[in-house]
Amino acid sequence: MKKILLILTMFPLMVFSQITIMNETFGNPTTSPIKVEDYKGWSEKNGIVYSSKKGNVEHSVEIRNNQTSEYLNDGILASGGGNLYLNGDATSFVVSNINASNCYKLKLSFGLFGKTVNSFLNFKVYYSLNDGTTKTLLKSFESYVCEPKKWQHISEISLPEAAAVSNLTLIFDLGKTEGSAKVRLDDIKIVGLKNQSDDYASLSILSEISRFETTVNSETSQNLSISGSNIASDVTLQLKDGSDFSLSKNTITAEELNDGAKSVSIGITYSPKSVKYSDDTLVINTANLSSPLYVLLEGKSMFENVQNLQVSQVGANVKISWDAVPTAENYLITINKKQNVVKDTIFYEDFSDFQEKTIKVGEKDVDIEIGESIINTGTNVYNGFFKTAGWTGANVYNGSDDDLGDVEGVCRLGKKAGGNGWLNSPSIYLMGKKNVYLSYKIRTFTNHGTPEKTSVKVGYLANTDQKLDILENLYPDFQEYIKKIENDTIKIRFAGTNPKANENNRFIIDDIVIFSAENYEMPKVKNKLLTENSFEIADLTIGAEYEISVRAYNPTTVFVSDSANVTYKVKDCSALKNISEENEAIIYAENGIVFIESLKDAEINIYNPLGAIVCTKKINEGVNEIVGLTQGVYLLQVGGKTTKIILN
């Protein structure tokens, strides 16, 4: 009470009274899906009536909890697991008997999700002042860009003055579609002002938070400047998950923000406690703000990036080296030849066409929904669930990248705490095909949090012959693997190995492709695990370019740094190589540089063709470089052996 009196004393002309008229979050239903008419868990009641209409028996309006709404680049979770599903083809959701009387400047906001790019073309919001007998268009969304399978927050749709009645009705309508243009809704909120002369509060973020970059055992802080107007109550700043972030200030008073449009600086510090990925969302809110502001903060692994990735060549050997990363237990190196290859795709599965349906298993009807396990029952229950029919397996889950909802596109195998799973493709016939390869993408189950102790056997079955590779040390980001196929009829197989008790053995697979290509070359090295910060390879093709990638990696915590990348063209040094037998040194020139690989420390004299000494250099065991010589012919003397070098 004292704080309110203080505000009124300092700002006698400012009386702000935002009212929340309704705020429907759809709760968190234990039964999913459940029809609107059967649902009892509405978060906003107060006499409000919820109903639905559908134009086709195949489609319905339901409450579901299998697709958590996330706004602002997945940075903020919405109110809960429940949201409304307009299941396509002329369906609508009706909210009636909303008491908005004696309020002014009404505003509507809600979360919106479209399953396909065309989902919003026929989506409209209407309002009615006579219980839906007649309706008036409030907002059309055909001009909104629908990024498929992504939530967006639609805020501050203004309602007309006439809508401030005691029996306001809102109608969320999805017109007739092609069937796949389905829409979800969440967090339907109406706010208003108590007095006609009032204005809504306004907050502005004046500085942009860039991605947090950290170094080992240090912390990084960045400032966020906030200004506002018409603020009648304290502004609170809250981190959704403050485990790795801290704020210099959690509350900004209304006095601070209303003092001549003054901005307030807030320090945000990222102080990693362990080697892990982290992200967080800053929620900036005040009681008389119509919608809170969200700022996505991103952390990244406290690994330093691999630095100073260098490639050198002596004869046919290519040596790759980089600075050691103090916290790295291991390094992952990949070497791919750059090549232009025309691929003929024979088989493709991206798990995008999973169908929610009811199937008959024995005498029972079983509902299979996205994110649920498909248990092997010995029947052909897998046919039609994926783009390619005929898959079999156990402990198979299909759904979004995090196993939530109908954002299709990946397949997960395995169970938590000691489980594993397997998946076999249907038979694939390759007779007459040459140079055939299998490629797939795979990663651990989680991008963040508890690591998976993943060990997977992957490859193919040819009759009873198993052509399987064991993959270990998988890490959180998808990586592509490629395997040559030598048989005419195969089944692709993924199988988790038996983990230890209470260890998670789950993994995600995607984009399985079988292709043929005439001139394709397999990667020379694919995610090779190293303990030292150097690597040498001898069998690269002269004149070819190779893309080299190195990452720091901790298998025990399954976290990996960003990669360092170089492209290197292999040189032909055979014509330039000279060997000083006495000193056992390899001497050659390339691009104006003299290279000397010596087996011991020595001294080298360099002469011009007339015998005059140009310079004397100390060389060490290993590879030495001499630069700064002009073009011409030189004589290099090591011990009692003289070698002629031509610099072009």
mmCIF file of N, CA, C and O in Angstrom, residues 9-46:
data_model
loop_
_atom_site.group_PDB
_atom_site.id
_atom_site.type_symbol
_atom_site.label_atom_id
_atom_site.label_comp_id
_atom_site.label_asym_id
_atom_site.label_seq_id
_atom_site.Cartn_x
_atom_site.Cartn_y
_atom_site.Cartn_z
ATOM 1 N N THR A 9 1.941 9.909 -5.398
ATOM 2 C CA THR A 9 2.476 11.192 -4.969
ATOM 3 C C THR A 9 3.463 11.742 -5.985
ATOM 4 O O THR A 9 3.448 12.923 -6.321
ATOM 5 N N MET A 10 4.303 10.892 -6.523
ATOM 6 C CA MET A 10 5.331 11.349 -7.462
ATOM 7 C C MET A 10 4.745 11.627 -8.837
ATOM 8 O O MET A 10 5.200 12.503 -9.547
ATOM 9 N N PHE A 11 3.719 10.880 -9.230
ATOM 10 C CA PHE A 11 3.144 11.017 -10.562
ATOM 11 C C PHE A 11 1.623 11.166 -10.434
ATOM 12 O O PHE A 11 0.875 10.240 -10.758
ATOM 13 N N PRO A 12 1.150 12.294 -9.965
ATOM 14 C CA PRO A 12 -0.275 12.434 -9.687
ATOM 15 C C PRO A 12 -1.148 12.335 -10.926
ATOM 16 O O PRO A 12 -2.327 12.041 -10.812
ATOM 17 N N LEU A 13 -0.594 12.580 -12.116
ATOM 18 C CA LEU A 13 -1.397 12.537 -13.330
ATOM 19 C C LEU A 13 -1.436 11.149 -13.944
ATOM 20 O O LEU A 13 -2.123 10.925 -14.930
ATOM 21 N N MET A 14 -0.667 10.232 -13.424
ATOM 22 C CA MET A 14 -0.546 8.909 -14.028
ATOM 23 C C MET A 14 -1.255 7.874 -13.161
ATOM 24 O O MET A 14 -0.776 7.519 -12.097
ATOM 25 N N VAL A 15 -2.404 7.417 -13.612
ATOM 26 C CA VAL A 15 -3.110 6.343 -12.936
ATOM 27 C C VAL A 15 -3.332 5.251 -13.970
ATOM 28 O O VAL A 15 -4.105 5.421 -14.900
ATOM 29 N N PHE A 16 -2.623 4.149 -13.837
ATOM 30 C CA PHE A 16 -2.655 3.106 -14.853
ATOM 31 C C PHE A 16 -3.275 1.856 -14.251
ATOM 32 O O PHE A 16 -2.964 1.470 -13.136
ATOM 33 N N SER A 17 -4.139 1.247 -14.999
ATOM 34 C CA SER A 17 -4.878 0.124 -14.416
ATOM 35 C C SER A 17 -5.157 -0.919 -15.486
ATOM 36 O O SER A 17 -6.284 -1.055 -15.937
ATOM 37 N N GLN A 18 -4.138 -1.611 -15.896
ATOM 38 C CA GLN A 18 -4.354 -2.687 -16.871
ATOM 39 C C GLN A 18 -5.068 -3.844 -16.202
ATOM 40 O O GLN A 18 -4.761 -4.224 -15.078
ATOM 41 N N ILE A 19 -6.013 -4.417 -16.925
ATOM 42 C CA ILE A 19 -6.811 -5.529 -16.407
ATOM 43 C C ILE A 19 -6.633 -6.722 -17.332
ATOM 44 O O ILE A 19 -6.699 -6.581 -18.559
ATOM 45 N N THR A 20 -6.393 -7.891 -16.757
ATOM 46 C CA THR A 20 -6.394 -9.122 -17.541
ATOM 47 C C THR A 20 -7.807 -9.669 -17.547
ATOM 48 O O THR A 20 -8.345 -10.087 -16.506
ATOM 49 N N ILE A 21 -8.426 -9.664 -18.715
ATOM 50 C CA ILE A 21 -9.823 -10.074 -18.839
ATOM 51 C C ILE A 21 -9.931 -11.593 -18.951
ATOM 52 O O ILE A 21 -10.807 -12.222 -18.353
ATOM 53 N N MET A 22 -9.071 -12.194 -19.746
ATOM 54 C CA MET A 22 -8.983 -13.655 -19.800
ATOM 55 C C MET A 22 -7.569 -14.053 -20.171
ATOM 56 O O MET A 22 -6.858 -13.310 -20.847
ATOM 57 N N ASN A 23 -7.157 -15.230 -19.715
ATOM 58 C CA ASN A 23 -5.811 -15.734 -20.016
ATOM 59 C C ASN A 23 -5.884 -17.254 -20.041
ATOM 60 O O ASN A 23 -5.671 -17.914 -19.030
ATOM 61 N N GLU A 24 -6.210 -17.800 -21.199
ATOM 62 C CA GLU A 24 -6.390 -19.248 -21.330
ATOM 63 C C GLU A 24 -5.089 -19.898 -21.795
ATOM 64 O O GLU A 24 -4.615 -19.641 -22.897
ATOM 65 N N THR A 25 -4.525 -20.748 -20.928
ATOM 66 C CA THR A 25 -3.262 -21.428 -21.238
ATOM 67 C C THR A 25 -3.461 -22.892 -21.610
ATOM 68 O O THR A 25 -2.490 -23.587 -21.897
ATOM 69 N N PHE A 26 -4.714 -23.376 -21.543
ATOM 70 C CA PHE A 26 -5.072 -24.753 -21.889
ATOM 71 C C PHE A 26 -4.489 -25.788 -20.939
ATOM 72 O O PHE A 26 -4.481 -26.976 -21.250
ATOM 73 N N GLY A 27 -4.001 -25.316 -19.784
ATOM 74 C CA GLY A 27 -3.582 -26.244 -18.743
ATOM 75 C C GLY A 27 -2.554 -27.260 -19.197
ATOM 76 O O GLY A 27 -1.732 -27.005 -20.060
ATOM 77 N N ASN A 28 -2.625 -28.434 -18.589
ATOM 78 C CA ASN A 28 -1.707 -29.518 -18.931
ATOM 79 C C ASN A 28 -2.470 -30.830 -18.853
ATOM 80 O O ASN A 28 -2.392 -31.554 -17.865
ATOM 81 N N PRO A 29 -3.238 -31.159 -19.885
ATOM 82 C CA PRO A 29 -4.137 -32.317 -19.817
ATOM 83 C C PRO A 29 -3.383 -33.623 -19.614
ATOM 84 O O PRO A 29 -2.335 -33.853 -20.205
ATOM 85 N N THR A 30 -3.934 -34.479 -18.780
ATOM 86 C CA THR A 30 -3.337 -35.804 -18.571
ATOM 87 C C THR A 30 -3.756 -36.771 -19.659
ATOM 88 O O THR A 30 -3.076 -37.767 -19.910
ATOM 89 N N THR A 31 -4.898 -36.509 -20.300
ATOM 90 C CA THR A 31 -5.342 -37.309 -21.438
ATOM 91 C C THR A 31 -5.131 -36.496 -22.710
ATOM 92 O O THR A 31 -5.614 -35.368 -22.813
ATOM 93 N N SER A 32 -4.408 -37.039 -23.640
ATOM 94 C CA SER A 32 -4.130 -36.309 -24.871
ATOM 95 C C SER A 32 -4.141 -37.274 -26.049
ATOM 96 O O SER A 32 -3.506 -38.332 -25.991
ATOM 97 N N PRO A 33 -4.894 -36.935 -27.124
ATOM 98 C CA PRO A 33 -5.750 -35.751 -27.270
ATOM 99 C C PRO A 33 -7.080 -35.934 -26.564
ATOM 100 O O PRO A 33 -7.522 -37.049 -26.302
ATOM 101 N N ILE A 34 -7.724 -34.793 -26.264
ATOM 102 C CA ILE A 34 -9.058 -34.811 -25.676
ATOM 103 C C ILE A 34 -9.868 -33.722 -26.364
ATOM 104 O O ILE A 34 -9.375 -32.625 -26.614
ATOM 105 N N LYS A 35 -11.118 -34.030 -26.692
ATOM 106 C CA LYS A 35 -11.956 -33.071 -27.391
ATOM 107 C C LYS A 35 -12.286 -31.891 -26.486
ATOM 108 O O LYS A 35 -12.364 -32.021 -25.260
ATOM 109 N N VAL A 36 -12.502 -30.739 -27.102
ATOM 110 C CA VAL A 36 -12.797 -29.518 -26.359
ATOM 111 C C VAL A 36 -13.997 -29.720 -25.447
ATOM 112 O O VAL A 36 -14.000 -29.307 -24.274
ATOM 113 N N GLU A 37 -15.030 -30.365 -25.945
ATOM 114 C CA GLU A 37 -16.253 -30.550 -25.172
ATOM 115 C C GLU A 37 -16.061 -31.450 -23.956
ATOM 116 O O GLU A 37 -16.845 -31.391 -23.001
ATOM 117 N N ASP A 38 -15.034 -32.288 -23.967
ATOM 118 C CA ASP A 38 -14.795 -33.214 -22.853
ATOM 119 C C ASP A 38 -13.758 -32.700 -21.859
ATOM 120 O O ASP A 38 -13.559 -33.310 -20.804
ATOM 121 N N TYR A 39 -13.112 -31.604 -22.191
ATOM 122 C CA TYR A 39 -11.987 -31.132 -21.369
ATOM 123 C C TYR A 39 -12.503 -30.365 -20.151
ATOM 124 O O TYR A 39 -13.389 -29.512 -20.268
ATOM 125 N N LYS A 40 -11.922 -30.670 -18.983
ATOM 126 C CA LYS A 40 -12.338 -30.014 -17.739
ATOM 127 C C LYS A 40 -11.215 -29.163 -17.123
ATOM 128 O O LYS A 40 -11.409 -28.556 -16.077
ATOM 129 N N GLY A 41 -10.072 -29.125 -17.759
ATOM 130 C CA GLY A 41 -8.916 -28.491 -17.131
ATOM 131 C C GLY A 41 -8.616 -27.089 -17.623
ATOM 132 O O GLY A 41 -7.453 -26.680 -17.667
ATOM 133 N N TRP A 42 -9.665 -26.338 -17.988
ATOM 134 C CA TRP A 42 -9.439 -24.977 -18.473
ATOM 135 C C TRP A 42 -8.795 -24.125 -17.380
ATOM 136 O O TRP A 42 -9.193 -24.180 -16.219
ATOM 137 N N SER A 43 -7.811 -23.341 -17.754
ATOM 138 C CA SER A 43 -7.141 -22.489 -16.770
ATOM 139 C C SER A 43 -7.933 -21.214 -16.513
ATOM 140 O O SER A 43 -7.799 -20.597 -15.467
ATOM 141 N N GLU A 44 -8.763 -20.778 -17.471
ATOM 142 C CA GLU A 44 -9.581 -19.576 -17.315
ATOM 143 C C GLU A 44 -11.049 -19.988 -17.335
ATOM 144 O O GLU A 44 -11.538 -20.491 -18.356
ATOM 145 N N LYS A 45 -11.753 -19.788 -16.216
ATOM 146 C CA LYS A 45 -13.160 -20.207 -16.144
ATOM 147 C C LYS A 45 -14.046 -18.961 -16.040
ATOM 148 O O LYS A 45 -14.348 -18.344 -17.053
ATOM 149 N N ASN A 46 -14.480 -18.577 -14.852
ATOM 150 C CA ASN A 46 -15.248 -17.345 -14.662
ATOM 151 C C ASN A 46 -16.433 -17.244 -15.618
ATOM 152 O O ASN A 46 -16.700 -16.193 -16.199
#
